[in-house]
Amino acid sequence: MRSQIPEVTLHDGLKIPSIGLGTAKLKGSDGVTAITSAIDNGYRLIDSAYNYENEGTVGEAVRKTTVPREALRITSKLPGRYHSYSDAVTTIQESLYRANLDYYDLYIIHWPNPIQGKYIEAWQALIDAKKWGLIRSIGVSNFLPEHLERLKNETGVLPTINQIELHPFFNQEEQREWHEKHGVITESWSPLSRGSDVFENETIQAIANKYNKTIPQVILRWHYQLGAVSIPKSSSPSRQLENISIFDFALDYEDMDSLAQLTRPDGRMNDQNPAVYEEF
Ligand SMILES: NC(=O)c1ccc[n+]([C@@H]2O[C@H](COP(=O)([O-])OP(=O)(O)OC[C@H]3O[C@@H](n4cnc5c(N)ncnc54)[C@H](OP(=O)(O)O)[C@@H]3O)[C@@H](O)[C@H]2O)c1
């Protein structure tokens, strides 16, 4: 059974589904099988990254599926070691060669790496690559409001999307408010906080029982109602389907409030605060 996923419109006009597939660790032929099954199940937005070393896997799944290329939204990300302008341009081209695609729908800077301090150069490369037709929409990941302000002030171009760590234990309320005010779509990475203890949480279990849904479904519905695009990763066709079967119920105000109470100031899974954490 295929599920129809509602879309959101980015500020440059590109429409993307409100749930996509995370692909960290989905590689090789098993990865192709998992991603192809997700597309067959109704997924149209596929996340990937140069550093996941699976752009080739994603490209192969795009070629294998019968869904037309233009119906898909394929994402990749620029790694921190290639933030200088010329390296960024070459890396975008290399990402396309690896995937054997003519264009990415979304290409995003993976981490700001503020100590390295080259993300403005990287952003300029993405702006130009969009003009050259290599990318349809440009975004960032893990950027704090202070980093986004610099992009705006120094290039005049704000990202369409910011992919950030977001799950019930770290709900990023202030960051989401900044995005909303500036027309940037929030995309949630590790939306299920990789399983961990959310799957044992009594509050979420009680809400799941109330709607006759599973804990992952309640969490993914919560992301949707927050207005965030989520990208749960699953290698299993049945769990992929479960994760997008969330459009036949709605959490009420009380449930949304109970879920909001679960957030913690130190709720990041691995203490990756983009103000100081850098990834290359
Ligand atoms: N921008 C960044 O810096 C950044 C950082 C981290 C992640 N990401 C992106 O975000 C994506 C998602 O994050 P993530 O992979 O870290 O974690 P996640 O999506 O929160 O959780 C994935 C884990 O949950 C399991 N799972 C998924 N659906 C399930 C279900 N319905 N029932 C039970 N278990 C389920 C998966 O196992 P199975 O596969 O066995 O189902 C996997 O172990 C990544 O794949 C990547 O694309 C981006």
XYZ file of C-alpha atoms and ligand atoms in Angstrom:
328
model
C 0.000 0.000 0.000
C 1.374 3.414 -0.947
C 1.073 6.394 1.324
C 0.559 9.943 0.073
C 2.901 12.321 1.896
C 1.877 16.017 2.135
C 4.363 18.517 0.731
C 5.891 21.751 2.007
C 7.007 24.607 -0.240
C 10.499 26.007 0.235
C 11.017 29.774 -0.100
C 12.442 29.326 -3.614
C 9.265 27.528 -4.702
C 10.524 23.919 -4.689
C 8.015 21.527 -3.146
C 9.334 18.674 -1.009
C 7.555 15.953 0.984
C 7.193 16.471 4.714
C 8.823 13.084 5.405
C 11.885 11.698 3.673
C 14.243 8.767 4.110
C 17.438 9.120 6.159
C 20.203 7.021 4.637
C 23.159 7.127 7.043
C 24.722 3.623 6.873
C 22.564 2.556 3.897
C 25.283 1.608 1.411
C 26.109 -0.910 -1.278
C 23.581 -3.369 -2.677
C 21.698 -3.646 0.643
C 21.412 0.132 0.622
C 20.092 0.142 -2.954
C 17.468 -2.456 -1.955
C 16.420 -0.438 1.118
C 16.204 2.876 -0.742
C 14.381 1.352 -3.721
C 11.867 -0.226 -1.342
C 11.315 3.139 0.349
C 10.623 4.788 -3.008
C 8.237 1.956 -3.909
C 6.513 2.531 -0.541
C 5.908 6.201 -1.369
C 9.040 8.045 -0.220
C 10.119 10.797 -2.602
C 12.663 12.755 -0.502
C 15.981 10.969 0.005
C 18.708 12.368 2.258
C 22.377 11.518 1.728
C 25.807 13.096 2.204
C 29.254 13.024 0.672
C 30.485 11.797 4.057
C 27.993 8.889 4.195
C 29.848 7.514 1.156
C 26.516 6.465 -0.294
C 25.820 8.976 -3.062
C 26.498 6.152 -5.541
C 24.022 3.916 -3.729
C 21.346 6.621 -3.837
C 22.000 7.256 -7.539
C 21.682 3.539 -8.282
C 18.326 3.401 -6.433
C 17.141 6.408 -8.486
C 18.002 4.536 -11.685
C 16.420 1.260 -10.483
C 13.059 2.653 -9.460
C 10.262 3.184 -11.933
C 9.388 6.516 -10.303
C 10.485 9.321 -12.661
C 13.549 11.333 -11.625
C 11.560 14.580 -11.577
C 9.181 13.182 -8.936
C 12.105 12.578 -6.561
C 13.918 15.023 -4.270
C 17.509 13.928 -3.802
C 19.720 15.597 -1.189
C 23.438 15.535 -0.526
C 25.731 17.502 1.758
C 29.054 19.271 1.521
C 31.638 18.060 4.064
C 33.589 20.453 6.295
C 36.966 19.728 4.732
C 35.802 21.236 1.426
C 34.511 24.637 2.495
C 36.921 26.744 0.440
C 35.137 28.094 -2.645
C 37.030 26.069 -5.262
C 36.955 22.848 -3.199
C 33.210 23.285 -2.669
C 32.548 23.678 -6.407
C 34.639 20.577 -7.207
C 32.933 18.602 -4.444
C 29.451 19.422 -5.737
C 30.570 18.191 -9.165
C 32.124 15.063 -7.598
C 28.870 14.386 -5.671
C 27.007 14.466 -8.990
C 29.553 12.160 -10.657
C 29.338 9.731 -7.728
C 25.543 9.602 -7.934
C 25.608 9.764 -11.733
C 22.908 12.430 -11.573
C 22.633 15.658 -13.583
C 21.432 17.690 -10.608
C 20.640 17.493 -6.899
C 17.284 18.817 -5.738
C 18.815 19.905 -2.445
C 22.460 20.381 -1.567
C 23.336 21.521 1.921
C 26.395 22.486 3.955
C 26.734 19.616 6.448
C 28.179 21.568 9.429
C 29.090 25.261 9.792
C 32.498 24.555 11.402
C 32.671 28.132 12.773
C 36.203 27.752 14.109
C 37.471 26.836 10.643
C 35.393 29.855 9.556
C 34.904 29.196 5.821
C 31.192 28.574 5.591
C 30.511 31.864 3.780
C 32.830 30.740 0.956
C 31.085 27.378 0.863
C 27.704 29.115 0.735
C 28.839 31.280 -2.194
C 29.773 28.075 -4.053
C 26.284 26.655 -3.446
C 24.704 29.918 -4.637
C 26.728 29.704 -7.857
C 26.098 25.974 -8.352
C 22.370 26.708 -8.195
C 22.815 29.376 -10.905
C 24.685 26.836 -13.034
C 21.800 24.351 -12.705
C 23.673 21.753 -10.636
C 21.347 22.179 -7.643
C 17.690 23.177 -7.484
C 17.572 24.368 -3.896
C 20.325 25.228 -1.406
C 20.287 24.704 2.314
C 22.391 24.131 5.402
C 22.587 21.764 8.333
C 23.426 22.388 11.968
C 23.567 26.175 11.512
C 22.754 28.252 14.611
C 20.891 31.562 14.206
C 24.230 33.435 14.437
C 25.540 31.470 11.421
C 22.325 32.035 9.470
C 22.483 35.779 10.202
C 25.979 35.892 8.684
C 24.787 34.141 5.508
C 21.987 36.659 5.209
C 24.140 39.713 5.899
C 27.125 38.704 3.766
C 25.439 37.082 0.749
C 21.822 38.253 0.917
C 20.675 34.634 0.461
C 19.077 32.607 3.219
C 18.962 28.799 2.989
C 15.646 27.196 2.102
C 16.128 24.567 4.796
C 18.204 23.917 7.915
C 18.621 20.264 8.865
C 19.120 20.077 12.639
C 19.099 17.546 15.446
C 15.474 17.424 16.594
C 13.623 14.782 18.588
C 11.410 14.688 21.684
C 14.384 15.008 24.046
C 15.726 18.040 22.173
C 12.923 20.021 20.609
C 14.882 23.100 19.478
C 12.043 25.512 20.202
C 14.074 28.738 19.831
C 15.858 27.584 16.699
C 12.520 26.596 15.129
C 11.081 29.996 15.990
C 14.009 31.701 14.236
C 13.437 29.542 11.145
C 9.730 30.288 11.081
C 10.296 34.018 11.370
C 12.730 33.954 8.426
C 10.941 31.480 6.148
C 13.502 28.682 6.586
C 12.069 25.152 6.737
C 13.234 23.017 9.657
C 14.341 19.488 8.756
C 14.800 17.061 11.656
C 17.782 14.725 11.716
C 17.689 11.671 13.972
C 13.954 12.375 14.359
C 13.562 9.131 16.360
C 16.797 9.820 18.280
C 18.040 6.555 16.781
C 15.551 4.538 18.835
C 17.477 4.785 22.098
C 15.270 5.418 25.117
C 12.425 7.188 23.282
C 11.068 3.753 22.413
C 10.770 2.995 26.159
C 9.266 6.339 27.129
C 6.033 5.979 29.138
C 4.582 9.352 28.126
C 4.966 8.605 24.428
C 3.710 5.037 24.919
C 0.535 6.353 26.601
C -0.098 8.703 23.663
C 0.565 5.875 21.211
C -1.985 3.673 23.040
C -4.563 6.468 22.909
C -4.421 6.650 19.090
C -3.644 2.975 18.500
C -0.360 3.975 16.871
C 3.267 3.052 17.514
C 5.798 5.231 19.331
C 7.691 6.069 16.093
C 4.390 7.095 14.486
C 3.538 9.423 17.383
C 7.008 11.003 17.248
C 6.912 11.472 13.466
C 3.398 12.922 13.644
C 4.721 15.349 16.301
C 7.465 16.503 13.880
C 4.833 16.993 11.187
C 2.607 19.049 13.481
C 5.623 21.173 14.488
C 5.990 21.992 10.792
C 9.300 20.121 10.518
C 10.302 17.818 7.659
C 11.644 14.600 9.205
C 13.967 12.036 7.651
C 13.723 8.796 9.660
C 16.155 6.137 8.520
C 14.968 2.565 8.228
C 16.373 -0.342 6.292
C 13.173 -2.360 6.759
C 10.297 -2.036 4.258
C 7.678 -2.564 6.977
C 9.180 0.085 9.276
C 9.567 2.468 6.323
C 5.850 2.098 5.675
C 5.008 2.436 9.371
C 6.971 5.705 9.505
C 4.973 7.393 6.758
C 1.588 6.069 7.896
C 0.907 9.066 10.110
C -1.549 11.138 8.114
C -4.767 9.565 9.400
C -4.665 10.950 12.941
C -3.772 14.194 14.736
C -2.243 14.772 18.164
C -4.342 17.111 20.250
C -3.030 20.170 22.079
C -2.587 18.238 25.328
C -0.471 15.531 23.646
C 1.671 18.134 21.883
C 2.186 19.810 25.236
C 3.115 16.521 26.983
C 5.657 15.843 24.231
C 7.065 19.372 24.596
C 7.719 18.658 28.291
C 10.143 15.845 27.394
C 12.825 18.184 26.059
C 16.026 18.639 28.042
C 18.579 21.474 27.898
C 21.329 18.887 27.356
C 19.168 16.660 25.172
C 21.584 16.433 22.230
C 22.426 12.749 21.703
C 26.185 13.191 21.351
C 26.773 16.699 22.644
C 27.330 18.018 19.111
C 26.779 21.723 19.721
C 27.454 23.463 16.376
C 28.898 26.497 18.208
C 31.982 24.406 19.025
C 31.637 20.978 17.418
C 33.182 20.645 13.960
C 32.983 17.819 11.465
C 35.166 17.435 8.421
N 22.904 16.629 9.153
C 23.441 15.898 10.088
O 24.421 16.300 10.741
C 22.864 14.539 10.372
C 23.257 13.845 11.530
C 22.661 12.600 11.767
C 21.723 12.081 10.883
N 21.392 12.770 9.733
C 20.395 12.239 8.769
O 19.212 11.946 9.495
C 18.822 10.603 9.196
C 18.027 9.995 10.331
O 18.775 9.975 11.516
P 19.415 8.646 12.143
O 19.631 7.620 11.088
O 20.607 9.096 12.937
O 18.350 8.176 13.237
P 16.746 7.948 13.280
O 16.157 8.084 11.946
O 16.256 8.787 14.408
O 16.673 6.440 13.783
C 17.119 5.393 12.973
C 17.094 4.110 13.816
O 15.757 3.827 14.221
C 15.363 2.547 13.718
N 13.972 2.682 13.282
C 13.484 3.461 12.273
N 12.150 3.355 12.203
C 11.773 2.481 13.177
C 10.514 1.955 13.590
N 9.386 2.317 12.988
N 10.509 1.064 14.624
C 11.655 0.696 15.237
N 12.882 1.166 14.894
C 12.928 2.055 13.859
C 16.294 2.235 12.570
O 16.505 0.840 12.484
P 16.168 0.003 11.124
O 16.971 0.621 10.009
O 16.593 -1.362 11.477
O 14.674 0.137 10.920
C 17.586 2.916 13.032
O 18.296 2.092 13.950
C 20.159 9.915 8.934
O 19.993 8.633 8.358
C 20.810 10.954 8.064
O 20.285 10.873 6.745
C 21.950 13.994 9.496
